[in-house]
Coordinates of C-alpha atoms in Angstrom, one line a residue:
Chain A
M1 CA 0.1 0.0 0.3
T2 CA 1.7 3.2 -1.0
I3 CA 0.8 6.5 0.5
V4 CA -0.5 8.1 -2.7
F5 CA -2.9 4.9 -2.9
A6 CA -3.9 5.4 0.9
V7 CA -4.3 8.9 0.9
S8 CA -6.6 8.9 -2.4
V9 CA -8.8 6.0 -0.6
G10 CA -8.9 8.0 2.1
L11 CA -9.7 11.5 0.2
L12 CA -12.7 9.7 -1.7
M13 CA -14.0 7.9 1.5
G14 CA -14.3 11.4 3.2
V15 CA -16.0 12.7 0.5
V16 CA -18.8 10.0 1.0
F17 CA -18.5 10.4 4.5
G18 CA -19.0 14.0 4.7
F19 CA -21.4 14.0 2.4
A20 CA -23.4 11.3 4.1
L21 CA -22.8 13.2 7.7
E22 CA -24.3 16.4 6.3
K23 CA -27.7 15.0 4.3
A24 CA -28.0 13.0 7.6
R25 CA -27.7 16.4 9.8
V26 CA -26.2 14.7 12.4
F27 CA -23.0 17.2 12.2
E28 CA -25.3 19.9 13.1
P29 CA -24.7 20.8 16.8
G30 CA -28.6 21.1 17.8
M31 CA -28.7 17.4 16.7
I32 CA -25.8 16.8 19.2
V33 CA -26.6 18.7 21.7
G34 CA -30.2 17.9 21.4
Q35 CA -29.1 14.4 21.7
M36 CA -27.3 14.7 25.0
Q37 CA -30.4 16.3 26.5
M38 CA -32.4 13.5 25.2
R39 CA -34.8 15.6 23.1
N40 CA -33.4 14.5 19.5
F41 CA -32.3 10.9 18.5
I42 CA -31.3 11.5 15.0
M43 CA -27.7 11.2 16.1
L44 CA -28.7 7.7 18.0
K45 CA -30.2 6.8 14.8
V46 CA -27.6 7.3 12.3
F47 CA -24.9 5.9 14.9
L48 CA -27.0 2.5 15.2
T49 CA -27.8 2.4 12.0
A50 CA -23.9 2.5 11.1
V51 CA -22.8 0.1 13.6
A52 CA -25.4 -2.1 12.6
T53 CA -24.4 -2.1 9.1
G54 CA -20.6 -2.2 9.8
A55 CA -21.2 -5.2 12.1
I56 CA -22.8 -7.1 8.9
A57 CA -20.3 -5.9 6.6
L58 CA -17.6 -7.4 8.9
A59 CA -19.5 -10.2 9.9
A60 CA -19.6 -11.3 6.2
L61 CA -15.9 -10.3 5.3
H62 CA -14.3 -11.7 8.6
G63 CA -16.5 -14.9 8.5
F64 CA -15.4 -15.7 5.0
G65 CA -12.1 -14.9 6.2
Y66 CA -11.0 -11.4 4.0
V67 CA -10.2 -9.6 6.8
K68 CA -8.7 -9.5 10.3
L69 CA -10.7 -7.6 13.2
Q70 CA -9.0 -4.6 14.7
P71 CA -9.9 -4.1 18.0
K72 CA -8.6 -1.9 20.6
A73 CA -6.7 -2.9 23.5
A74 CA -9.1 -2.8 26.6
L75 CA -7.7 -0.3 29.1
Y76 CA -10.3 0.2 31.4
S77 CA -9.6 3.2 33.3
A78 CA -8.7 5.0 30.0
D79 CA -11.9 4.3 28.7
V80 CA -14.1 5.4 31.4
V81 CA -11.7 8.5 32.0
G82 CA -10.7 9.4 28.5
G83 CA -14.6 8.6 27.4
L84 CA -16.0 10.9 30.3
I85 CA -13.6 14.1 29.4
L86 CA -14.2 13.3 25.2
G87 CA -18.1 13.3 25.9
T88 CA -17.6 16.5 27.9
G89 CA -16.1 17.9 24.9
I90 CA -18.6 16.6 22.7
A91 CA -21.5 18.5 24.3
L92 CA -19.3 22.1 25.0
A93 CA -18.4 21.8 21.2
G94 CA -21.9 20.3 19.7
A95 CA -19.5 17.8 17.9
C96 CA -17.3 14.5 17.7
P97 CA -13.9 14.4 16.6
G98 CA -15.1 13.6 12.8
T99 CA -18.0 16.4 12.7
I100 CA -15.9 19.2 13.3
L101 CA -14.7 19.0 10.2
A102 CA -18.1 18.4 8.5
Q103 CA -19.1 21.8 10.3
I104 CA -16.8 23.6 8.8
G105 CA -17.1 22.4 5.3
A106 CA -20.9 23.3 6.1
G107 CA -20.2 27.1 6.9
Y108 CA -19.9 27.0 10.7
R109 CA -17.2 29.6 12.3
D110 CA -17.0 28.1 15.6
A111 CA -15.7 25.1 14.3
I112 CA -12.6 26.4 13.1
F113 CA -12.0 27.0 16.9
A114 CA -12.9 23.7 17.9
L115 CA -10.7 22.4 15.4
V116 CA -7.3 24.5 16.4
G117 CA -8.5 23.6 19.8
G118 CA -8.6 19.8 19.2
L119 CA -5.3 20.2 17.5
F120 CA -3.7 21.7 20.7
G121 CA -5.5 19.1 22.9
A122 CA -4.1 16.3 20.6
L123 CA -0.6 18.0 21.2
A124 CA -1.0 18.4 24.6
Y125 CA -2.2 14.8 25.2
S126 CA 1.1 13.8 23.0
Y127 CA 3.8 15.9 25.4
S128 CA 2.2 13.6 28.4
T129 CA 2.4 10.4 26.9
P130 CA 5.5 9.5 28.6
F131 CA 3.9 10.8 32.0
L132 CA 0.8 8.8 31.3
A133 CA 2.4 5.5 30.3
K134 CA 3.4 5.3 34.3
T135 CA 0.0 6.0 36.0
F136 CA -3.2 3.7 35.9
L137 CA -4.3 5.2 32.7
A138 CA -2.1 2.6 30.9
E139 CA -2.9 -0.2 32.8
G140 CA -5.7 -3.1 31.1
G141 CA -5.8 -6.3 29.2
G142 CA -5.4 -7.3 25.7
K143 CA -7.5 -6.6 22.5
I144 CA -10.6 -8.4 24.0
I145 CA -13.7 -8.6 21.9
L146 CA -17.1 -10.3 23.3
T147 CA -17.7 -13.1 21.8
D148 CA -14.2 -14.5 22.9
L149 CA -15.4 -14.0 26.3
I150 CA -18.5 -15.8 25.6
G151 CA -16.6 -18.3 23.2
I152 CA -18.7 -17.9 20.1
P153 CA -17.8 -17.0 16.8
Y154 CA -17.4 -13.3 16.1
W155 CA -19.9 -13.3 13.0
Q156 CA -22.6 -14.8 15.2
G157 CA -22.3 -11.7 17.8
A158 CA -22.1 -9.4 15.4
L159 CA -25.5 -10.5 13.4
A160 CA -26.7 -10.7 16.9
L161 CA -25.9 -7.0 17.8
A162 CA -27.1 -6.1 14.4
A163 CA -30.7 -7.6 15.2
L164 CA -30.7 -6.1 18.9
I165 CA -30.1 -2.6 16.8
V166 CA -32.8 -3.1 14.7
I167 CA -35.2 -3.6 17.2
V168 CA -33.9 -0.7 18.9
L169 CA -34.3 1.6 16.2
V170 CA -38.2 0.2 15.3
V171 CA -38.9 1.2 18.4
L172 CA -37.0 4.3 18.7
E173 CA -38.8 5.8 15.3
R174 CA -42.1 4.8 16.6
A175 CA -41.8 6.7 19.4
T176 CA -40.4 10.1 17.6
P177 CA -39.8 9.9 13.7
W178 CA -37.1 11.5 12.3
R179 CA -38.8 14.0 10.4
G180 CA -40.0 15.4 13.1
E181 CA -36.7 15.7 14.7
L182 CA -35.0 18.0 11.5
G183 CA -36.5 21.4 12.7
A184 CA -37.7 24.2 10.3
N185 CA -34.1 24.5 8.5
V186 CA -33.0 21.3 9.0
D187 CA -30.4 22.0 12.1
G188 CA -32.3 20.4 14.9
D189 CA -33.7 23.6 16.0
R190 CA -37.2 22.8 16.6
R191 CA -38.1 26.4 17.9
Chain B
M1 CA -30.3 13.7 -9.2
D2 CA -33.4 14.9 -6.8
L3 CA -31.4 12.9 -3.8
L4 CA -28.4 14.8 -3.9
T5 CA -30.5 17.8 -4.1
R6 CA -32.4 17.3 -0.8
K7 CA -31.4 18.8 2.5
A8 CA -32.0 16.1 4.5
W9 CA -32.0 11.9 4.4
S10 CA -33.5 9.5 6.5
P11 CA -30.9 8.8 9.3
Y12 CA -30.9 5.2 8.1
L13 CA -30.2 5.8 4.6
A14 CA -26.8 7.9 5.7
G15 CA -26.0 5.5 8.4
I16 CA -26.2 2.4 6.2
I17 CA -23.6 4.7 3.8
I18 CA -21.6 5.6 6.8
G19 CA -21.5 1.8 7.8
L20 CA -20.9 0.3 4.8
L21 CA -17.7 2.8 4.7
Q22 CA -15.8 -0.1 7.1
I23 CA -15.6 -2.3 3.9
P24 CA -12.8 -0.2 2.1
A25 CA -11.4 0.8 5.1
F26 CA -10.4 -2.9 6.1
L27 CA -10.2 -4.6 2.5
L28 CA -7.8 -1.4 1.5
I29 CA -6.5 -0.3 4.4
E30 CA -6.5 -3.1 7.2
T31 CA -7.8 -0.6 9.4
A32 CA -11.3 0.5 10.9
L33 CA -12.8 3.9 10.5
G34 CA -11.6 6.5 13.0
A35 CA -11.0 10.3 13.2
S36 CA -9.0 11.5 16.3
S37 CA -5.8 9.8 15.4
S38 CA -5.4 12.3 12.7
Y39 CA -5.1 15.0 14.8
V40 CA -2.0 13.5 16.5
T41 CA -0.6 13.3 12.9
V42 CA -1.2 17.0 12.3
S43 CA -0.2 18.7 15.2
G44 CA 2.6 16.2 15.6
M45 CA 3.9 17.2 12.2
L46 CA 3.2 21.2 12.7
A47 CA 4.9 21.0 16.0
S48 CA 8.0 19.1 14.8
Y49 CA 8.9 22.3 13.0
L50 CA 9.3 24.1 16.2
D51 CA 10.4 21.4 18.1
P52 CA 12.3 18.9 16.0
G53 CA 13.0 16.6 19.5
I54 CA 9.3 16.0 19.2
D55 CA 9.7 12.6 17.5
K56 CA 11.5 11.3 20.3
I57 CA 8.4 10.7 21.9
D58 CA 7.3 7.5 20.8
Y59 CA 3.6 8.1 20.3
V60 CA 4.4 11.1 18.2
A61 CA 7.0 9.3 15.9
R62 CA 4.3 6.3 15.8
H63 CA 1.7 9.1 14.3
I64 CA 3.6 11.3 12.2
S65 CA 5.4 8.5 10.4
A66 CA 4.8 7.8 6.6
T67 CA 2.7 5.4 6.7
G68 CA -0.4 4.6 4.7
K69 CA -2.9 4.2 7.8
N70 CA -1.7 7.7 9.4
W71 CA -1.9 9.4 6.1
W72 CA -5.0 7.8 5.0
Q73 CA -7.0 9.2 8.1
V74 CA -5.7 12.6 7.7
A75 CA -7.2 12.2 4.0
L76 CA -10.1 11.1 5.0
V77 CA -11.1 14.0 7.7
I78 CA -10.2 16.3 5.1
G79 CA -12.6 14.4 2.5
V80 CA -15.4 14.8 5.1
A81 CA -15.0 18.4 5.4
I82 CA -15.4 18.6 1.5
G83 CA -17.9 15.8 1.4
A84 CA -20.0 18.1 4.0
F85 CA -19.3 21.3 1.6
L86 CA -20.5 19.6 -1.6
S87 CA -23.3 18.4 -0.4
M88 CA -24.4 22.0 1.3
K89 CA -23.6 23.7 -2.0
I90 CA -25.8 21.0 -4.1
S91 CA -28.9 21.2 -1.5
G92 CA -28.8 25.1 -1.0
A93 CA -28.4 24.2 2.8
V94 CA -26.8 27.3 3.9
R95 CA -25.7 27.8 7.6
P96 CA -25.1 31.0 9.5
R97 CA -21.4 31.4 11.3
I98 CA -23.0 29.8 14.6
S99 CA -25.6 27.5 14.8
P100 CA -28.8 29.1 16.4
I101 CA -29.1 27.2 19.2
W102 CA -25.9 28.1 20.9
S103 CA -27.5 31.3 21.7
R104 CA -29.9 29.7 23.8
A105 CA -27.6 26.9 25.2
L106 CA -25.2 29.3 26.2
G107 CA -27.3 31.8 27.2
T108 CA -25.1 34.5 25.3
A109 CA -25.2 35.4 21.7
S110 CA -21.8 36.7 21.9
P111 CA -20.0 35.1 18.9
G112 CA -16.7 35.9 21.1
K113 CA -17.9 33.8 23.8
R114 CA -18.9 30.8 21.6
Y115 CA -15.5 30.6 19.8
A116 CA -13.6 30.7 23.0
I117 CA -15.5 27.7 24.4
A118 CA -15.3 25.8 20.9
F119 CA -11.8 26.7 21.3
V120 CA -11.8 24.8 24.9
A121 CA -14.6 22.5 23.7
G122 CA -12.1 21.1 21.1
F123 CA -9.2 20.9 23.3
I124 CA -11.1 18.5 26.0
M125 CA -12.5 16.4 23.1
L126 CA -9.3 15.4 21.5
Y127 CA -7.4 15.3 24.9
G128 CA -10.1 13.1 26.0
A129 CA -10.1 11.0 22.9
R130 CA -6.7 10.4 22.7
I131 CA -6.6 9.1 26.8
A132 CA -9.1 6.9 25.7
D133 CA -7.2 5.5 22.2
G134 CA -10.6 6.6 20.3
C135 CA -13.5 8.7 19.4
T136 CA -16.8 8.4 18.1
S137 CA -15.5 6.7 15.1
G138 CA -13.0 4.8 16.0
H139 CA -14.7 3.6 19.1
G140 CA -18.3 4.5 18.2
L141 CA -18.8 2.9 14.8
S142 CA -15.7 0.6 14.9
G143 CA -15.3 -0.8 18.0
T144 CA -18.5 -1.5 18.9
A145 CA -19.3 -3.1 15.5
Q146 CA -16.5 -5.3 16.5
L147 CA -17.8 -5.9 19.6
A148 CA -14.6 -4.5 21.2
V149 CA -14.9 -4.4 25.3
S150 CA -12.9 -1.5 24.9
S151 CA -15.1 0.1 23.1
M152 CA -18.1 -0.6 24.4
I153 CA -17.1 1.0 28.1
A154 CA -15.9 4.1 26.4
V155 CA -19.2 4.7 24.5
A156 CA -21.4 4.4 27.2
A157 CA -18.4 6.9 29.2
M158 CA -18.7 9.2 26.1
F159 CA -22.5 9.3 26.5
A160 CA -22.5 9.5 30.0
G161 CA -20.0 12.6 30.2
G162 CA -22.2 13.9 27.2
I163 CA -25.3 13.7 28.5
A164 CA -24.3 15.1 32.0
T165 CA -22.3 18.3 30.4
A166 CA -25.1 18.9 28.3
M167 CA -27.6 18.7 31.0
L168 CA -26.0 20.4 34.0
A169 CA -23.7 23.0 31.5
L170 CA -25.9 23.8 28.8
R171 CA -29.2 25.4 29.1
R172 CA -32.2 23.5 27.3
I173 CA -32.2 24.0 23.7

């Protein structure tokens, strides 16, 4: 894999990703803050649909032996502490690290500040890694996946997860239809 | 095509397209969708001009090295901005400089205050994402689809932190 090839694939995939994020309106601060205030569920709907689709795709690719899974190591303290800090940032930014770029593309000026803040945050973390490596945050287990703990093949667990998500989405969509969550200017602002 | 000029798609259609992106990621790049590592790559690269010794930090050296995976992800997030821009242009869903929800959520219409909060929020977000070793994409989309134990814990913590902050620190939107 040459870098030119990887970058070309990345750009193309990113354009599709950004296009879908914009069409779903899930990159809107109104959608993300609305989700975190539990009054708008478009973010959860896009997220769960993408997880279920990814799980089905990977069940097939992995089940037939085309790919290796790439799970991250279970660093329990780091996952909890980092996740909580990340969640705080998501609520205040009204974005996640990927959707900041979609916000910039769509014209939100404050997202540029979030991007620069994010670069400084990543740099600050980089400089703190030699220290953090000696703390409890570096402790944890290996690259554990749920189906290995249960003792069944990955594809079975992945399909079960996808089925579970479909049930959740059917219930969620009945409770709160997506068209009603868009708002007049499709930005999650429903006033 | 009519579908491309629409301002909003069903979240299910968009979610399926995003989920299918795992196929080229795994098959062509041998990695999963992710976004937050690219911040380490770009900030590490930029900082190396001011601090040439930064590549002594193993974490930075790993992220700025000229590998396909590192630069694939940088290209991916740049593509996200381009894709969102194209989609917005095609549908005419022009956005203001700041989403109207912020004046209510923050209790102030001052752009300066919003910019300052956005900067701090971005900093917190990426610092947390790098501690957790992934963000809404890497842990959220990719890790949970792979049934990774780390990712399920991280996603639960992300939502817990996000919900607590949005309920306690922000006003109702």
